[in-house]
Coordinates of C-alpha atoms in Angstrom, one line a residue:
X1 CA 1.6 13.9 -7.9
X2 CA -1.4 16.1 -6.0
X3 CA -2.9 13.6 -3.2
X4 CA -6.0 14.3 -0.7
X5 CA -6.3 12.5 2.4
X6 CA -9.5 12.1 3.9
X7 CA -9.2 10.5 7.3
X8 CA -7.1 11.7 10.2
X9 CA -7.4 9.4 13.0
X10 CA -5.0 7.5 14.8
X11 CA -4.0 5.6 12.0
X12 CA -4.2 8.3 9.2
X13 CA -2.7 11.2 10.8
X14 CA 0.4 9.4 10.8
X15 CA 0.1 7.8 7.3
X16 CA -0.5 11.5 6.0
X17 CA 2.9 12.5 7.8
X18 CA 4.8 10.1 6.6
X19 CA 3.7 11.3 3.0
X20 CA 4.6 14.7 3.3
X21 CA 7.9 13.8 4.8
X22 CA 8.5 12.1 2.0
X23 CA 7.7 14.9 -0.1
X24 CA 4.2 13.9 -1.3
X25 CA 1.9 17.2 -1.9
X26 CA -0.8 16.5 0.3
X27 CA -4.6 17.9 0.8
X28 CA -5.9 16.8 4.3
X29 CA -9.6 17.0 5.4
X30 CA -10.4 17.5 8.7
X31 CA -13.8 18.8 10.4
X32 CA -12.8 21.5 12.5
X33 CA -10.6 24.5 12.3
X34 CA -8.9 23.9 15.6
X35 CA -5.6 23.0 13.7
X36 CA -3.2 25.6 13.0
X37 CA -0.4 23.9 11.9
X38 CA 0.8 26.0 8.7
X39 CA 2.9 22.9 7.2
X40 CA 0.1 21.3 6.5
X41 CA -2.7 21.9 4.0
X42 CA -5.8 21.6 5.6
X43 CA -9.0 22.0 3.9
X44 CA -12.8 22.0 5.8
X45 CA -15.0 21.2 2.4
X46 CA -14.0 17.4 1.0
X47 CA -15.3 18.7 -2.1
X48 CA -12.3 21.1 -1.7
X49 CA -9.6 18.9 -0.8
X50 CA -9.9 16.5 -3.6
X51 CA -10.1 19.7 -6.5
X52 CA -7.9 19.3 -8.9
X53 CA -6.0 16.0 -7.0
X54 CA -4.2 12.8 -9.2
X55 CA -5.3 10.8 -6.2
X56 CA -7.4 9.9 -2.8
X57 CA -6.7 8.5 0.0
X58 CA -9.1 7.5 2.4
X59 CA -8.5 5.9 6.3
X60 CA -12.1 6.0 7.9
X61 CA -13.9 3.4 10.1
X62 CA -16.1 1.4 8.4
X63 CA -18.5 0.8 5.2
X64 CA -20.6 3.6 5.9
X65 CA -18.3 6.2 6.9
X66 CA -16.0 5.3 3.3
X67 CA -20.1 5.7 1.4
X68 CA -20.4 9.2 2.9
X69 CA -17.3 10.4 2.1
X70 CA -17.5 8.8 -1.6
X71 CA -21.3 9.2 -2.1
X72 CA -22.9 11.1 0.7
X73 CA -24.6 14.8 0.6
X74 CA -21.0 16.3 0.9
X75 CA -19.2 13.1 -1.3
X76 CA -16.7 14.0 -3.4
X77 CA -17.1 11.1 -6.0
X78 CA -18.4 13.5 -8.6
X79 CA -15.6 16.0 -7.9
X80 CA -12.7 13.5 -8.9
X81 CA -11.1 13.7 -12.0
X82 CA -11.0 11.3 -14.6
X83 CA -7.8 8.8 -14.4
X84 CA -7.4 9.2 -11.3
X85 CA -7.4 6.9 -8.4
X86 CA -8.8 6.2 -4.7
X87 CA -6.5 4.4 -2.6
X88 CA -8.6 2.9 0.5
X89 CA -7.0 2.1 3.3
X90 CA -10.0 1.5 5.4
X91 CA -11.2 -1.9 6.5
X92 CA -14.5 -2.5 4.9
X93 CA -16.4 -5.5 3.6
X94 CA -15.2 -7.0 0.5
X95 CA -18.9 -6.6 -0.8
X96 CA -18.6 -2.8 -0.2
X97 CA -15.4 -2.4 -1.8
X98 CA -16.4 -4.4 -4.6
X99 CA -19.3 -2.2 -5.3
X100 CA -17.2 0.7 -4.9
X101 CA -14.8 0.0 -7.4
X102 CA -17.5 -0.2 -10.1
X103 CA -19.2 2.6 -9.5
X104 CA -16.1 4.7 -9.3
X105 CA -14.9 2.6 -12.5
X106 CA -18.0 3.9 -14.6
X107 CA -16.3 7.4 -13.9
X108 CA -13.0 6.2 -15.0
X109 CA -12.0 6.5 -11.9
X110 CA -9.6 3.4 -10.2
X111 CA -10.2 2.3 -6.8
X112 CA -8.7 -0.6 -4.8
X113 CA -8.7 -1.7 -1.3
X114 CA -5.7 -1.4 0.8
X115 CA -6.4 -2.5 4.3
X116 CA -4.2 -2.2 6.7
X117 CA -2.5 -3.7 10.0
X118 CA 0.0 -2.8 12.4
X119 CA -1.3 0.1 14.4
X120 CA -0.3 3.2 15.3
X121 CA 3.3 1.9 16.1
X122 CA 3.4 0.9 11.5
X123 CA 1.8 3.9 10.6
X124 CA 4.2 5.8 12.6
X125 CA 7.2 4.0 11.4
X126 CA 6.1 3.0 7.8
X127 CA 6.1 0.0 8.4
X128 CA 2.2 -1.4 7.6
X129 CA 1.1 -4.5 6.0
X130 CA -0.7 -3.7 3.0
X131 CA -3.0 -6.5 1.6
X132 CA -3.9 -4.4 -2.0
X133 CA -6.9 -6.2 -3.9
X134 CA -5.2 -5.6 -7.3
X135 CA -2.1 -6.7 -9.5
X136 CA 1.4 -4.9 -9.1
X137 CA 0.8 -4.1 -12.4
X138 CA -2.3 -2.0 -11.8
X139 CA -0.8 -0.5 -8.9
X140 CA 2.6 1.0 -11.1
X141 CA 1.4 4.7 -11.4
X142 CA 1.5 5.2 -7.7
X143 CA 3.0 2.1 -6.0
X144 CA 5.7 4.3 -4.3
X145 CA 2.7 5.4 -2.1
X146 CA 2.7 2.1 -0.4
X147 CA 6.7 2.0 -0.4
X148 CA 6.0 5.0 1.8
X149 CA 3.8 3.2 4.1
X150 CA 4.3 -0.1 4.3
X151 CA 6.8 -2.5 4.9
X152 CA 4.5 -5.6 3.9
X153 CA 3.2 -4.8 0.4
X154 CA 1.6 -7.7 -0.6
X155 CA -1.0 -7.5 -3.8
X156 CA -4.1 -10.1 -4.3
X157 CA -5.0 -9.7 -7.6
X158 CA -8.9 -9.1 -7.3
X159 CA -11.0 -6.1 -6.1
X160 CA -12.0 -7.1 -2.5
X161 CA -9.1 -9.6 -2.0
X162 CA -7.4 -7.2 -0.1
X163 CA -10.4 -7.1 2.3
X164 CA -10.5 -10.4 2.6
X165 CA -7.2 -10.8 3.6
X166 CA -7.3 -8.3 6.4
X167 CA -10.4 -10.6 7.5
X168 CA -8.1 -13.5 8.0
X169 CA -5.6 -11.1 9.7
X170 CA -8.4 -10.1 12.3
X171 CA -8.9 -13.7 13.4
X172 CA -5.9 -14.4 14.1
X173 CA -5.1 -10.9 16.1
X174 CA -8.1 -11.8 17.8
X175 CA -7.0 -15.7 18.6
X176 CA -3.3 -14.5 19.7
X177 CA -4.5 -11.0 21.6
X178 CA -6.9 -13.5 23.9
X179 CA -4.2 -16.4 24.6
X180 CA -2.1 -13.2 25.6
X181 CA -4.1 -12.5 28.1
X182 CA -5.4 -15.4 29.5
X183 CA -1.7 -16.3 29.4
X184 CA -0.8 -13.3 31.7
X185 CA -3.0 -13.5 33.8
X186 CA -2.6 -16.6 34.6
X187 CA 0.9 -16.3 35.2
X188 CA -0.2 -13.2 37.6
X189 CA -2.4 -15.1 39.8
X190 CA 0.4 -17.9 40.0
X191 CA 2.9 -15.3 41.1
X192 CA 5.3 -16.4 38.7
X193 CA 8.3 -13.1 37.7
X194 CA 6.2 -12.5 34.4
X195 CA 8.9 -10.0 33.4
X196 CA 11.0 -12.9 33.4
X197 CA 8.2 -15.8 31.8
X198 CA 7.6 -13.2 29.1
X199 CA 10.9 -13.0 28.0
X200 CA 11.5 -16.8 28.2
X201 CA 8.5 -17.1 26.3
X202 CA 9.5 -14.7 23.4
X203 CA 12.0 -17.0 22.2
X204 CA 10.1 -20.2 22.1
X205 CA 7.2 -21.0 19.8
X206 CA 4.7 -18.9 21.8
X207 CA 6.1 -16.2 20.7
X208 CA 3.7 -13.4 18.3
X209 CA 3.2 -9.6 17.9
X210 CA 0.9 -9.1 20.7
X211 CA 3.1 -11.2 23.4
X212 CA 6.4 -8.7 22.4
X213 CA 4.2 -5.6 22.3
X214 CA 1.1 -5.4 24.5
X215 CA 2.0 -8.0 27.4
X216 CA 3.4 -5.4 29.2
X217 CA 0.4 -3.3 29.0
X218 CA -1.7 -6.3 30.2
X219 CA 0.5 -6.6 33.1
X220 CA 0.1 -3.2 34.5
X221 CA -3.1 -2.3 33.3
X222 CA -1.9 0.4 30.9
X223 CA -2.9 0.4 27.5
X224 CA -1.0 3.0 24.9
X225 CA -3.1 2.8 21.3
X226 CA -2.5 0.6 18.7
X227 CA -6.0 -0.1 17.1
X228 CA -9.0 0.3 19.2
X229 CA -10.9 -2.4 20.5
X230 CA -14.7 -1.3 19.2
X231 CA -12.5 -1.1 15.5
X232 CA -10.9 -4.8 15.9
X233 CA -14.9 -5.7 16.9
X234 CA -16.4 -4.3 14.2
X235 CA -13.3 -6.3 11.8
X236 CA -14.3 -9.3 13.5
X237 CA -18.1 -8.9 12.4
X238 CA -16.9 -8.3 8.6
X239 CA -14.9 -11.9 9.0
X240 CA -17.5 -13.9 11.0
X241 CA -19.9 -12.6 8.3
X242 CA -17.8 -13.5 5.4
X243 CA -17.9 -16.9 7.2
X244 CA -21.3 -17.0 7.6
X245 CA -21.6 -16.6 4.0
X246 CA -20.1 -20.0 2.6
X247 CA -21.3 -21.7 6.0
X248 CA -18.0 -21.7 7.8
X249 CA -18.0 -21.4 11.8
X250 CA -15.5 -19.7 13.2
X251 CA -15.4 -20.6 17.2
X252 CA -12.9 -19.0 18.2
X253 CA -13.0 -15.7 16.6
X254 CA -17.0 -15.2 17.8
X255 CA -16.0 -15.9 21.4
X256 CA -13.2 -12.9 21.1
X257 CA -16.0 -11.1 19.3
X258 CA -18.0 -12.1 22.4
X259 CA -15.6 -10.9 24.9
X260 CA -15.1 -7.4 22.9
X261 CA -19.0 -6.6 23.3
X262 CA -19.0 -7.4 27.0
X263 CA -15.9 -4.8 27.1
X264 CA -17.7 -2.7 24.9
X265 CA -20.7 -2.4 26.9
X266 CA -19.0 -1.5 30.0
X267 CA -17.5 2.2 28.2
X268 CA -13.8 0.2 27.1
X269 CA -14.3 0.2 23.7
X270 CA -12.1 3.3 23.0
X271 CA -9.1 1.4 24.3
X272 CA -6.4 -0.5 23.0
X273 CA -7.7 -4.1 22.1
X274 CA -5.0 -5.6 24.8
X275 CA -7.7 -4.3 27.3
X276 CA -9.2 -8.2 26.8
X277 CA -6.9 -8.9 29.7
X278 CA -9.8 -7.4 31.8
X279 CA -12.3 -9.9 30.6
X280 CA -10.3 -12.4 32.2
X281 CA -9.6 -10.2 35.5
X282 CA -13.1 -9.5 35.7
X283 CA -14.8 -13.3 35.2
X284 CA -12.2 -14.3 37.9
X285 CA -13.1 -11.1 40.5
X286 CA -16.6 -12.5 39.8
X287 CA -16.6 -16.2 40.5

């Protein structure tokens, strides 16, 4: 099976790695030419990268940057063959991926949405969660992809689903990330041994992802990528939106999406989303 990959970032590099390692024949697109690693195949036209491929995969930021690669002056929609298949791991709207898949589908090409989660840690390690908005079944041809990938495969059987999914992911990273670090620094300002508080509170019912991997970063102000904070924002819009649509509030997750803009606006987007611990620093240096 001939794959292209179109999306190299933090999340995609690794992905693509992991494919190759695993024997996977592998196009990658990337902008530059600054790379000049010869054990990968690097190609500088998309058009290029996809010729001649079974399949695409794509790991890019948002709704529009998934358009231009698909349907933009340089899109290589009309440059895929017939029967073959986009993979898209990137976390869009459920609207946009919906509307992908049929235009794709009136080329007889498959597409499905395949958010992901677990940072740069599971794309390193293959070990994702995959939330796929199809069936098993319509997955068979190139399921071991996700085997690859992901040690979460989970399927929704619906184009979108997967996307909607990742939504209800987002809220609660974004509800667990902020009781992280109001929890810290609390527990910092009360002088308490937080190496010590953190690991009695792994083992209770406080325990979650973000308290076992990024509480340590809160502590000492260090914050190695996972997933960026301006990305986690702009995953928060696609879920407060979806809410907006069928009149749901969601309180919690638009004061997180609050506290990511205020970050945001003062140059911290680019950083791991466990930099919310400075919203708390910084409203109590204020007052």
């Amino acid at each position: 099976m001939k794959l292209a990959f179109i999306g190299l970032g933090a999340i995609g590099k690794p992905m693509s790695q992991r494919l190759i390692d695993n024997g996977y024949d592998l196009n990658l697109y990337q902008r530059n030419k600054l790379n000049n690693d010869s054990k990968r195949k690097y190609f500088f036209d998309p058009i290029e990268a996809v010729s001649d491929c079974d399949g695409l995969l794509i790991c890019v930021t948002d709704d529009n940057a998934v358009e231009s690669v698909l349907f933009g002056d340089n899109g290589v929609s009309g440059s895929l063959k017939p029967n073959s298949f986009v993979i898209d791991f990137s976390t869009i709207s459920p609207d946009k991926s919906i509307s992908i898949h049929k235009r794709l589908g009136e080329q007889n090409i498959f597409y499905v949405d395949c958010p992901v989660s677990g940072g740069t840690e599971g794309a390193h390690n293959g070990s994702l969660s995959l939330f796929i908005g199809a069936s098993e079944k319509d997955c068979l041809s190139f399921e071991n992809i996700f085997q690859v990938l992901g040690k979460s495969i989970n399927y929704f059987n619906g184009v979108g689903k997967g996307q909607q999914v990742k939504a209800l992911n987002q809220i609660l990273v974004a509800g667990t990330y902020a009781a992280v670090a109001e929890a810290m620094e609390l527990g910092k300002m009360l002088e308490l041994p937080m190496d010590d508080v953190v690991a009695a509170l792994k083992v209770g019912a406080a325990n979650s992802w973000p308290l076992e991997n990024r509480s340590k970063a809160m502590l000492i102000d260090k914050h190695p990528l996972g997933f960026k904070l301006e990305l986690h924002h702009k995953d928060l819009s696609i879920a407060t939106e979806l809410a907006k649509s069928i009149n749901i509030d969601l309180p919690i997750a638009s004061k997180v999406k609050e506290m990511e803009k205020r970050l945001m606006q003062t140059g911290l987007g680019e950083l791991d989303v466990s930099v919310l611990h400075r919203y708390i620093s910084n409203k109590r240096i204020n007052h």
